[in-house]
Amino acid sequence: MNDADDPLSRLPAPDVAPRSRLLPSLIWLVPLVAALVGLVLIVQTYAGRGPTITIRFESAEGLEAGKTEVRFKNVVIGRVSTIELSEDREQVLVSVDLSKDASSVAVEDTRFWVVRPRADLGGVSGLNTLLSGAYVGVDVGRSDKQQLHFTGLEIPPAVTNDQQGTRFTLTREDLGSLNIGSPIYFRSVPVGRVVGFDLDENGEGVTLQAFIDAPYDRFVTRRTRFWNASGVNVNLDANGLKLNTQSLVTLLAGGLAFQSLPGGKEAPEPATENSTFRVYDDQATALAPADRIAMTVKMRFFQSMRGLSRGAIVDFKGVELGAVTDTELEYDPGQKRFASTVTATVYPGRLGRAYEQLRAREGGEDPAPEVLFQRMIDRGLRAQLRNGNLITGQLYVALDFMPKAPRVISNPDIRPLEIPTEAGSFDQLQAQIADIVTKIDSIPFGEIGGNLRDTLKSAEQVMRQIDTEVAPELRRTLAETRAAVEAANSSLAAPDAPLQQDLRLMMEQVDRAARSLRNLSDTLQRNPQSLLRGKPETPDEEQ
């Protein structure tokens, strides 16, 4: 086929215009737009990011990089970005990217902890993390100083910075059953809790941190007394058995309670933050009136001190006058035996009106309490150890006047004052029992037993003789007696017995004699002259 036959050859030649090299192809707009969007996202991401902080934890249990969230009041304010071991491999370093609006969280007193399912004294918490997974909790601090490295808490804080209330410092000899989270009661209402404790620097006590929620913290004043409300307080007295406890929680986890001493017309000002209070052992001790006068005394006992411990009461006629503070064993070379020295603190003011009367009796002076007690000692005041509980064997010191106690000459200028002692009633009873046992031991039971054996042998011989000789004779005598009685019955009781016939005749004769006497009496009444003239011959004379 030639060109004339080709239809395409008859078409006009195209006019090709070359593209300008200055205009880019539209296809390049796509990557440009994508790059621009990416750039915007990057800028937005960096613009929305807050500071990156590092938190040290003991373990990374439950934490995942890129997933674990950081929450404040259940609002997500950041996310864990990386988790790595520390250089010493003893802790883990958790990096957290905070959001920009949470930049104020990174201050020096902010606290972090891992929220996991927990069961403690405050109840069960973190159950929602069973489904959502653990997250990092935050207690935002109040400081203005920025900080990027933190040490996380292993347990959630008992009090967060946003809770309203007041912290107080409490002191006591030991921790007892108290722990972080132990409740604090005011008139049986839970108003606070123990938020921390630590040993004192000298190791002689424990300092506790307590937090009282607002508005109940206004009830803590300078007249407030705290006491240990743990466990059960059982009191058995003349009013019966009393059982006191704050709540079931205090039985398990311990607890404290507080109350203000009465007094004063105006309400006292609330105590300031971190004021220090002493924790008493029980409510009665805490609310007891303050003792203004204290005196240290010593007592020497020569008997066993088992059952007497520190804190044992010093009693005077039923008044708890003080408490034992120390006991020490000593050797008395003069008497060549051991003695126990008991030191106690007594409060003479607890005698009340009696103490004032004693002071007035001394001439209106203001004598020292040692002088008053020395004069009481001169009048027979003595100390005794007495048994306070027969089951536990606990002892207490009793002060009482003993007029028959031997006089003791002591130096009144020696301090602390020494109170003479007497053996306790229980010891006296033991001595009496020992004396009785000694007397019983001196009885010749062996000789008495031998004599008793011989006596029994003789009695056995007598009984055998009675059984073989006396008894047959006695039986014969009884038989004869029975026969005599039967014979007497036959002689007296039978109707035809001679004795009965004789008695009948005698009775008839007596009856006839009685009738004759009655006729004679009648005749004499009618004819008294017959005594001189004789019996009238005719009946008319009789008339």
Coordinates of C-alpha atoms in Angstrom, one line a residue:
M1 CA 0.0 0.0 0.0
N2 CA 1.3 3.4 -1.1
D3 CA 1.0 6.7 0.8
A4 CA -2.0 7.8 -1.2
D5 CA -3.9 4.9 0.1
D6 CA -3.0 5.5 3.8
P7 CA -5.7 7.6 5.5
L8 CA -3.3 8.7 8.2
S9 CA -1.1 10.2 5.6
R10 CA -3.8 12.6 4.7
L11 CA -4.1 14.0 8.2
P12 CA -2.4 17.3 8.9
A13 CA 0.8 17.2 10.7
P14 CA 0.4 18.0 14.6
D15 CA 1.7 21.2 15.9
V16 CA 3.8 20.2 18.9
A17 CA 4.5 23.0 21.4
P18 CA 7.4 22.3 23.8
R19 CA 6.5 22.4 27.6
S20 CA 8.0 25.2 29.5
R21 CA 10.8 24.0 31.8
L22 CA 9.9 26.6 34.4
L23 CA 6.5 25.0 35.6
P24 CA 6.7 21.8 37.8
S25 CA 4.5 18.8 37.2
L26 CA 1.2 18.6 39.2
I27 CA 2.1 15.2 40.3
W28 CA 4.7 16.6 42.6
L29 CA 2.0 18.4 44.6
V30 CA 1.0 15.1 46.2
P31 CA 4.3 14.5 48.1
L32 CA 4.5 18.2 48.8
V33 CA 1.1 18.3 50.5
A34 CA 2.0 15.1 52.4
A35 CA 5.2 16.5 53.5
L36 CA 3.5 19.7 54.5
V37 CA 0.9 17.8 56.5
G38 CA 3.6 15.7 58.2
L39 CA 5.5 18.8 59.0
V40 CA 2.4 20.3 60.5
L41 CA 1.8 17.2 62.6
I42 CA 5.4 17.2 63.7
V43 CA 5.2 20.8 64.7
Q44 CA 1.9 20.2 66.5
T45 CA 3.3 17.1 68.2
Y46 CA 6.3 19.0 69.5
A47 CA 4.3 22.0 70.3
G48 CA 1.9 19.8 72.4
R49 CA 4.6 17.9 74.2
G50 CA 5.5 18.8 77.7
P51 CA 8.7 18.0 79.5
T52 CA 10.0 14.4 79.7
I53 CA 10.6 13.3 83.2
T54 CA 12.3 10.2 84.7
I55 CA 10.9 8.3 87.6
R56 CA 12.8 5.6 89.6
F57 CA 10.8 2.6 90.7
E58 CA 11.8 -0.6 92.4
S59 CA 10.1 -2.6 89.7
A60 CA 8.4 -2.1 86.4
E61 CA 5.7 -4.6 87.1
G62 CA 2.6 -3.7 85.1
L63 CA 4.3 -0.9 83.1
E64 CA 4.6 -1.0 79.3
A65 CA 6.5 1.5 77.2
G66 CA 4.2 3.4 74.8
K67 CA 1.0 2.1 76.6
T68 CA 1.1 2.9 80.3
E69 CA -0.6 6.2 81.0
V70 CA 0.1 8.8 83.6
R71 CA -3.1 10.0 85.2
F72 CA -4.0 12.8 87.6
K73 CA -7.6 12.7 88.9
N74 CA -8.2 10.0 86.3
V75 CA -7.2 12.4 83.5
V76 CA -4.4 11.3 81.2
I77 CA -1.6 13.8 81.3
G78 CA 1.3 11.7 79.9
R79 CA 2.5 8.4 78.8
V80 CA 5.4 6.1 79.5
S81 CA 7.9 6.3 76.6
T82 CA 10.8 4.1 77.7
I83 CA 11.6 1.7 80.5
E84 CA 15.2 0.7 81.2
L85 CA 17.4 -0.5 84.1
S86 CA 19.4 1.9 86.2
E87 CA 23.2 1.7 86.0
D88 CA 23.4 -0.4 89.2
R89 CA 20.5 -2.6 88.0
E90 CA 18.8 -2.2 91.3
Q91 CA 16.0 0.0 90.0
V92 CA 14.2 0.8 86.8
L93 CA 14.1 4.2 85.1
V94 CA 10.8 5.1 83.6
S95 CA 10.7 8.0 81.1
V96 CA 7.4 9.7 80.9
D97 CA 6.3 12.2 78.2
L98 CA 4.0 14.7 79.8
S99 CA 1.5 16.7 77.8
K100 CA 2.2 20.5 77.5
D101 CA -0.8 21.4 79.7
A102 CA 0.7 19.2 82.4
S103 CA 4.1 20.9 82.5
S104 CA 3.3 22.3 85.9
V105 CA 3.3 18.8 87.3
A106 CA 7.1 18.5 87.0
V107 CA 7.9 20.3 90.3
E108 CA 10.1 19.0 93.1
D109 CA 7.4 17.9 95.6
T110 CA 5.3 16.0 93.1
R111 CA 4.9 12.3 93.9
F112 CA 4.4 9.4 91.5
W113 CA 3.3 5.8 92.2
V114 CA 2.1 2.8 90.3
V115 CA -1.6 2.2 90.7
R116 CA -2.3 -1.6 90.9
P117 CA -4.9 -3.6 92.7
R118 CA -4.3 -3.3 96.4
A119 CA -6.0 -4.4 99.6
D120 CA -4.9 -2.6 102.8
L121 CA -6.3 -1.0 105.9
G122 CA -8.1 1.7 103.9
G123 CA -9.9 -0.9 101.8
V124 CA -9.5 -2.4 98.3
S125 CA -8.4 0.0 95.5
G126 CA -7.2 -0.2 91.9
L127 CA -9.6 -2.9 90.8
N128 CA -10.2 -1.1 87.5
T129 CA -6.6 -1.7 86.6
L130 CA -7.4 -5.4 86.3
L131 CA -9.0 -4.6 82.9
S132 CA -7.2 -1.4 81.9
G133 CA -3.8 -2.3 83.2
A134 CA -1.6 -0.4 85.7
Y135 CA -1.0 3.3 85.4
V136 CA 1.1 5.9 87.1
G137 CA -0.7 8.0 89.6
V138 CA 0.3 11.6 90.4
D139 CA 0.1 13.8 93.5
V140 CA 0.9 17.2 92.1
G141 CA 3.1 19.3 94.4
R142 CA 2.8 22.9 95.4
S143 CA 6.4 24.0 94.7
D144 CA 7.3 26.3 91.9
K145 CA 10.7 24.7 91.4
Q146 CA 10.8 22.5 88.3
Q147 CA 12.3 19.0 88.6
L148 CA 12.7 16.3 85.9
H149 CA 13.9 13.3 88.0
F150 CA 11.8 11.7 90.7
T151 CA 11.8 8.7 93.0
G152 CA 8.5 7.0 92.8
L153 CA 6.5 5.7 95.8
E154 CA 6.1 2.0 96.2
I155 CA 2.7 2.5 97.9
P156 CA 0.2 5.3 97.3
P157 CA 0.5 8.2 99.7
A158 CA -1.9 8.2 102.6
V159 CA -2.6 11.9 102.1
T160 CA -2.3 13.8 98.9
N161 CA -1.5 17.5 98.6
D162 CA -5.0 18.4 97.5
Q163 CA -6.7 17.0 100.7
Q164 CA -7.7 19.6 103.3
G165 CA -6.6 19.0 106.9
T166 CA -3.8 19.4 109.4
R167 CA -0.8 17.3 110.2
F168 CA 0.3 16.7 113.8
T169 CA 3.2 14.9 115.3
L170 CA 2.6 12.2 117.9
T171 CA 5.1 10.6 120.2
R172 CA 5.0 7.3 122.2
E173 CA 7.4 4.7 123.5
D174 CA 6.7 2.1 120.8
L175 CA 4.6 1.6 117.7
G176 CA 2.5 -1.2 119.1
S177 CA -0.2 -2.3 116.6
L178 CA -0.3 1.1 114.8
N179 CA 0.6 1.3 111.1
I180 CA 0.3 3.7 108.2
G181 CA -3.4 4.0 107.6
S182 CA -4.5 3.3 111.2
P183 CA -7.7 5.4 111.9
I184 CA -7.9 8.2 114.3
Y185 CA -11.2 8.7 116.1
F186 CA -12.9 11.7 117.8
R187 CA -15.9 10.7 119.9
S188 CA -16.0 7.4 117.9
V189 CA -16.1 9.2 114.6
P190 CA -13.2 8.5 112.2
V191 CA -11.7 11.9 111.4
G192 CA -8.1 11.1 110.4
R193 CA -5.4 8.5 110.1
V194 CA -1.7 7.8 110.7
V195 CA 0.3 8.8 107.6
G196 CA 3.8 7.9 108.7
F197 CA 6.1 6.9 111.5
D198 CA 9.8 6.8 112.3
L199 CA 12.1 5.8 115.1
D200 CA 13.6 8.6 117.2
E201 CA 17.2 9.4 116.6
N202 CA 18.1 8.1 120.1
G203 CA 16.0 5.0 119.6
E204 CA 14.0 5.6 122.7
G205 CA 10.7 6.2 121.1
V206 CA 8.6 6.5 118.0
T207 CA 7.4 9.6 116.2
L208 CA 4.1 9.3 114.3
Q209 CA 2.7 11.6 111.7
A210 CA -1.1 12.0 112.0
F211 CA -3.4 13.8 109.5
I212 CA -6.8 15.1 110.7
D213 CA -9.3 15.9 108.0
A214 CA -10.8 19.3 107.8
P215 CA -13.1 20.6 109.4
Y216 CA -12.4 18.1 112.3
D217 CA -8.9 19.4 112.7
R218 CA -10.3 22.4 114.6
F219 CA -11.1 20.1 117.5
V220 CA -7.4 19.5 118.1
T221 CA -6.3 22.1 120.6
R222 CA -3.5 22.5 123.1
R223 CA -5.7 20.8 125.7
T224 CA -6.1 17.7 123.4
R225 CA -4.9 14.3 124.6
F226 CA -4.3 11.4 122.3
W227 CA -4.5 7.8 123.5
N228 CA -4.1 4.3 122.0
A229 CA -7.5 2.9 121.1
S230 CA -6.2 -0.4 119.7
G231 CA -7.6 -3.7 120.8
V232 CA -10.3 -4.3 123.4
N233 CA -10.3 -2.6 126.8
V234 CA -11.9 -4.9 129.4
N235 CA -12.7 -3.5 132.8
L236 CA -14.1 -5.6 135.6
D237 CA -15.1 -3.6 138.6
A238 CA -18.0 -3.2 141.1
N239 CA -20.2 -2.0 138.2
G240 CA -19.7 -5.3 136.3
L241 CA -17.8 -6.2 133.2
K242 CA -17.2 -3.4 130.7
L243 CA -15.8 -4.0 127.2
N244 CA -14.8 -0.9 125.2
T245 CA -13.4 -0.7 121.6
Q246 CA -13.6 1.9 118.9
S247 CA -14.3 -0.3 115.9
L248 CA -13.5 -3.6 114.4
V249 CA -10.8 -2.0 112.4
T250 CA -8.9 -1.0 115.6
L251 CA -9.0 -4.6 116.6
L252 CA -7.2 -5.6 113.4
A253 CA -5.0 -2.6 112.6
G254 CA -4.9 -0.5 115.7
G255 CA -6.0 3.1 116.1
L256 CA -5.9 6.3 118.0
A257 CA -8.4 8.5 119.6
F258 CA -8.3 12.1 121.0
Q259 CA -10.4 14.4 123.2
S260 CA -9.8 17.7 124.9
L261 CA -9.6 18.1 128.6
P262 CA -12.5 20.1 130.0
G263 CA -11.9 23.5 131.5
G264 CA -11.9 27.1 130.6
K265 CA -14.8 29.3 129.7
E266 CA -13.5 30.1 126.3
A267 CA -13.0 27.6 123.5
P268 CA -9.2 27.1 123.0
E269 CA -7.6 27.9 119.7
P270 CA -7.0 25.0 117.3
A271 CA -3.5 23.6 117.4
T272 CA -1.1 24.7 114.7
E273 CA 0.3 22.5 112.0
N274 CA 2.9 19.9 113.2
S275 CA 2.1 20.5 116.8
T276 CA 3.5 17.6 119.0
F277 CA 1.3 15.6 121.3
R278 CA 2.1 12.6 123.5
V279 CA 0.1 9.4 123.0
Y280 CA -1.2 7.9 126.3
D281 CA -1.7 4.2 126.8
D282 CA -5.5 4.4 127.5
Q283 CA -8.3 6.9 127.8
A284 CA -8.4 7.0 131.6
T285 CA -4.7 7.9 131.8
A286 CA -5.0 10.5 129.0
L287 CA -8.0 12.3 130.5
A288 CA -6.7 12.2 134.1
P289 CA -6.1 15.6 135.7
A290 CA -2.5 16.8 135.4
D291 CA -0.3 16.0 138.3
R292 CA 1.5 19.2 139.4
I293 CA 3.5 17.6 142.2
A294 CA 5.6 14.5 141.6
M295 CA 7.9 12.8 144.0
T296 CA 10.3 9.9 143.6
V297 CA 10.4 7.2 146.3
K298 CA 12.4 4.0 146.8
M299 CA 11.3 0.8 148.5
R300 CA 13.4 -2.3 149.4
F301 CA 11.6 -5.7 149.3
F302 CA 13.2 -9.0 150.3
Q303 CA 10.7 -11.2 148.6
S304 CA 10.3 -12.3 145.0
M305 CA 9.5 -9.6 142.5
R306 CA 7.9 -11.9 140.0
G307 CA 4.7 -10.2 138.8
L308 CA 5.9 -6.7 139.5
S309 CA 6.7 -4.8 136.3
R310 CA 7.2 -1.2 135.3
G311 CA 4.0 0.7 135.3
A312 CA 2.5 -1.3 138.2
I313 CA 0.4 1.0 140.3
V314 CA 1.2 2.4 143.7
D315 CA -2.0 2.3 145.7
F316 CA -3.0 4.1 148.9
K317 CA -6.3 3.1 150.3
G318 CA -7.8 2.6 146.8
V319 CA -6.3 5.7 145.3
E320 CA -3.8 5.2 142.5
L321 CA -1.1 7.4 143.9
G322 CA 1.6 6.6 141.3
A323 CA 3.4 4.0 139.3
V324 CA 6.5 1.8 139.5
T325 CA 9.3 3.2 137.2
D326 CA 12.2 0.8 137.8
T327 CA 13.2 -2.4 139.7
E328 CA 16.7 -3.4 140.5
L329 CA 18.2 -6.4 142.4
E330 CA 20.8 -5.6 145.0
Y331 CA 22.8 -7.5 147.6
D332 CA 22.5 -6.4 151.2
P333 CA 25.8 -7.3 152.9
G334 CA 24.4 -6.4 156.3
Q335 CA 21.6 -9.0 156.2
K336 CA 23.5 -11.2 153.8
R337 CA 20.6 -11.6 151.4
F338 CA 19.3 -10.2 148.2
A339 CA 16.9 -7.3 148.1
S340 CA 15.0 -5.7 145.3
T341 CA 14.9 -1.9 145.1
V342 CA 11.8 -0.5 143.6
T343 CA 11.7 3.0 142.3
A344 CA 8.3 4.7 141.9
T345 CA 6.9 8.1 141.1
V346 CA 4.0 9.2 143.3
Y347 CA 1.8 12.2 143.0
P348 CA 0.7 13.5 146.4
G349 CA -1.8 15.8 144.8
R350 CA -3.9 12.7 144.0
L351 CA -4.8 12.5 147.7
G352 CA -7.0 15.5 147.0
R353 CA -8.5 17.1 150.0
A354 CA -6.6 14.8 152.4
Y355 CA -3.3 16.2 151.1
E356 CA -4.5 19.8 151.7
Q357 CA -5.6 18.8 155.2
L358 CA -2.1 17.3 155.9
R359 CA -0.5 20.5 154.7
A360 CA -2.7 22.6 156.9
R361 CA -2.0 20.3 159.9
E362 CA 1.6 21.1 159.6
G363 CA 1.0 24.7 160.8
G364 CA 0.0 26.3 157.7
E365 CA 3.5 26.0 156.2
D366 CA 4.1 24.8 152.7
P367 CA 6.2 21.7 153.4
A368 CA 7.7 19.6 150.7
P369 CA 5.9 16.4 149.9
E370 CA 8.9 14.4 151.2
V371 CA 8.5 16.0 154.6
L372 CA 4.8 15.1 154.8
F373 CA 5.6 11.5 153.7
Q374 CA 8.4 11.3 156.3
R375 CA 6.0 12.2 159.0
M376 CA 3.5 9.6 157.7
I377 CA 6.3 7.1 157.8
D378 CA 6.9 8.0 161.5
R379 CA 3.2 7.2 162.1
G380 CA 3.5 3.8 160.6
L381 CA 3.2 4.2 156.8
R382 CA 4.7 1.1 155.1
A383 CA 4.8 -0.4 151.6
Q384 CA 3.6 -3.9 150.8
L385 CA 3.6 -6.0 147.7
R386 CA 0.1 -7.3 147.1
N387 CA -1.4 -9.6 144.5
G388 CA -3.5 -7.7 142.1
N389 CA -4.7 -10.6 140.0
L390 CA -4.8 -14.2 141.2
I391 CA -4.9 -15.5 137.6
T392 CA -2.0 -13.6 136.1
G393 CA -0.1 -13.1 139.4
Q394 CA 0.5 -9.4 138.8
L395 CA 1.7 -7.5 141.9
Y396 CA 1.2 -3.9 142.9
V397 CA 2.6 -1.7 145.7
A398 CA 0.2 -0.8 148.5
L399 CA 0.9 2.0 150.9
D400 CA -0.9 1.7 154.2
F401 CA -0.6 2.5 157.9
M402 CA 0.5 -0.4 160.1
P403 CA 0.4 0.5 163.7
K404 CA 2.1 -2.7 164.8
A405 CA 5.0 -2.2 162.4
P406 CA 8.4 -1.8 164.1
R407 CA 9.7 1.7 164.3
V408 CA 12.2 2.6 161.6
I409 CA 14.9 5.2 162.1
S410 CA 15.9 6.7 158.8
N411 CA 17.6 9.9 157.6
P412 CA 14.9 12.3 156.5
D413 CA 17.4 14.2 154.3
I414 CA 18.1 11.3 151.9
R415 CA 16.6 11.8 148.5
P416 CA 14.8 10.0 147.0
L417 CA 12.8 9.3 150.1
E418 CA 12.8 5.6 151.2
I419 CA 9.6 4.1 152.4
P420 CA 10.0 1.1 154.8
T421 CA 8.4 -2.1 153.6
E422 CA 6.5 -5.0 155.2
A423 CA 6.0 -8.5 154.0
G424 CA 2.9 -8.7 151.9
S425 CA -0.3 -10.4 153.0
F426 CA 0.3 -13.2 150.6
D427 CA 3.8 -13.7 151.9
Q428 CA 2.5 -13.6 155.5
L429 CA 0.0 -16.3 154.4
Q430 CA 2.8 -18.3 152.9
A431 CA 4.8 -18.0 156.1
Q432 CA 1.8 -19.1 158.1
I433 CA 1.3 -22.0 155.8
A434 CA 4.9 -22.9 156.1
D435 CA 4.7 -22.7 159.9
I436 CA 1.6 -25.0 159.8
V437 CA 3.4 -27.4 157.5
T438 CA 6.4 -27.4 159.9
K439 CA 4.1 -28.2 162.8
I440 CA 2.3 -30.9 160.8
D441 CA 5.7 -32.3 159.8
S442 CA 6.7 -32.6 163.4
I443 CA 3.7 -34.8 164.2
P444 CA 4.9 -38.5 164.6
F445 CA 2.6 -40.0 162.0
G446 CA 4.6 -43.2 161.9
E447 CA 4.2 -43.8 165.7
I448 CA 0.5 -42.8 165.5
G449 CA 0.1 -45.2 162.6
G450 CA 1.7 -48.1 164.6
N451 CA -0.5 -47.4 167.6
L452 CA -3.6 -47.2 165.4
R453 CA -2.6 -50.5 163.8
D454 CA -2.3 -52.1 167.3
T455 CA -5.6 -50.6 168.4
L456 CA -7.3 -51.9 165.3
K457 CA -5.8 -55.4 165.9
S458 CA -7.1 -55.3 169.5
A459 CA -10.5 -54.2 168.4
E460 CA -10.5 -57.0 165.9
Q461 CA -9.8 -59.5 168.7
V462 CA -12.5 -58.0 170.8
M463 CA -15.0 -58.2 168.0
R464 CA -14.0 -61.8 167.4
Q465 CA -14.5 -62.6 171.0
I466 CA -17.9 -60.9 171.1
D467 CA -18.9 -62.8 168.0
T468 CA -17.8 -66.2 169.4
E469 CA -18.6 -65.9 173.1
V470 CA -20.8 -63.0 173.9
A471 CA -23.2 -63.2 171.0
P472 CA -24.4 -66.8 171.7
E473 CA -24.9 -66.0 175.4
L474 CA -26.8 -62.9 174.4
R475 CA -29.0 -64.9 172.1
R476 CA -29.8 -67.3 174.9
T477 CA -30.6 -64.4 177.2
L478 CA -32.9 -62.9 174.7
A479 CA -34.7 -66.2 174.2
E480 CA -35.3 -66.5 178.0
T481 CA -36.5 -63.0 178.2
R482 CA -38.9 -63.6 175.4
A483 CA -40.2 -66.7 177.2
A484 CA -40.7 -64.7 180.4
V485 CA -42.6 -62.0 178.7
E486 CA -44.9 -64.6 177.1
A487 CA -45.5 -66.2 180.4
A488 CA -46.3 -62.9 182.0
N489 CA -48.7 -62.2 179.2
S490 CA -50.5 -65.5 179.7
S491 CA -50.8 -64.8 183.4
L492 CA -52.1 -61.3 183.2
A493 CA -53.8 -60.9 179.8
A494 CA -55.8 -64.2 179.6
P495 CA -59.6 -63.8 180.6
D496 CA -59.5 -66.7 183.0
A497 CA -56.1 -65.8 184.6
P498 CA -56.2 -66.0 188.4
L499 CA -54.8 -62.6 188.7
Q500 CA -57.6 -61.1 186.7
Q501 CA -60.2 -63.0 188.8
D502 CA -58.7 -61.9 192.1
L503 CA -58.7 -58.3 190.8
R504 CA -62.4 -58.6 189.7
L505 CA -63.4 -59.9 193.2
M506 CA -61.4 -57.1 194.8
M507 CA -63.1 -54.6 192.7
E508 CA -66.5 -55.9 193.6
Q509 CA -65.7 -55.8 197.3
V510 CA -64.5 -52.2 196.9
D511 CA -67.7 -51.4 195.1
R512 CA -69.8 -52.8 198.0
A513 CA -67.8 -50.9 200.5
A514 CA -68.4 -47.7 198.6
R515 CA -72.1 -48.3 198.6
S516 CA -72.1 -48.9 202.3
L517 CA -70.2 -45.7 202.9
R518 CA -72.7 -43.8 200.7
N519 CA -75.7 -45.2 202.7
L520 CA -74.0 -44.3 206.0
S521 CA -73.4 -40.9 204.7
D522 CA -77.0 -40.5 203.8
T523 CA -78.2 -41.7 207.1
L524 CA -75.9 -39.3 209.0
Q525 CA -77.2 -36.4 206.9
R526 CA -80.8 -37.3 207.7
N527 CA -80.2 -38.3 211.3
P528 CA -77.1 -36.8 212.6
Q529 CA -78.3 -37.7 216.2
S530 CA -77.9 -41.3 215.3
L531 CA -74.2 -40.9 216.2
L532 CA -75.4 -40.5 219.8
R533 CA -78.7 -42.4 219.9
G534 CA -78.0 -45.1 217.3
K535 CA -80.0 -46.1 214.3
P536 CA -83.7 -45.1 214.6
E537 CA -86.0 -48.0 214.8
T538 CA -88.8 -46.6 212.6
P539 CA -88.7 -44.9 209.3
D540 CA -90.5 -41.9 210.8
E541 CA -87.7 -41.2 213.1
E542 CA -85.5 -41.1 210.2
Q543 CA -87.7 -38.3 208.8

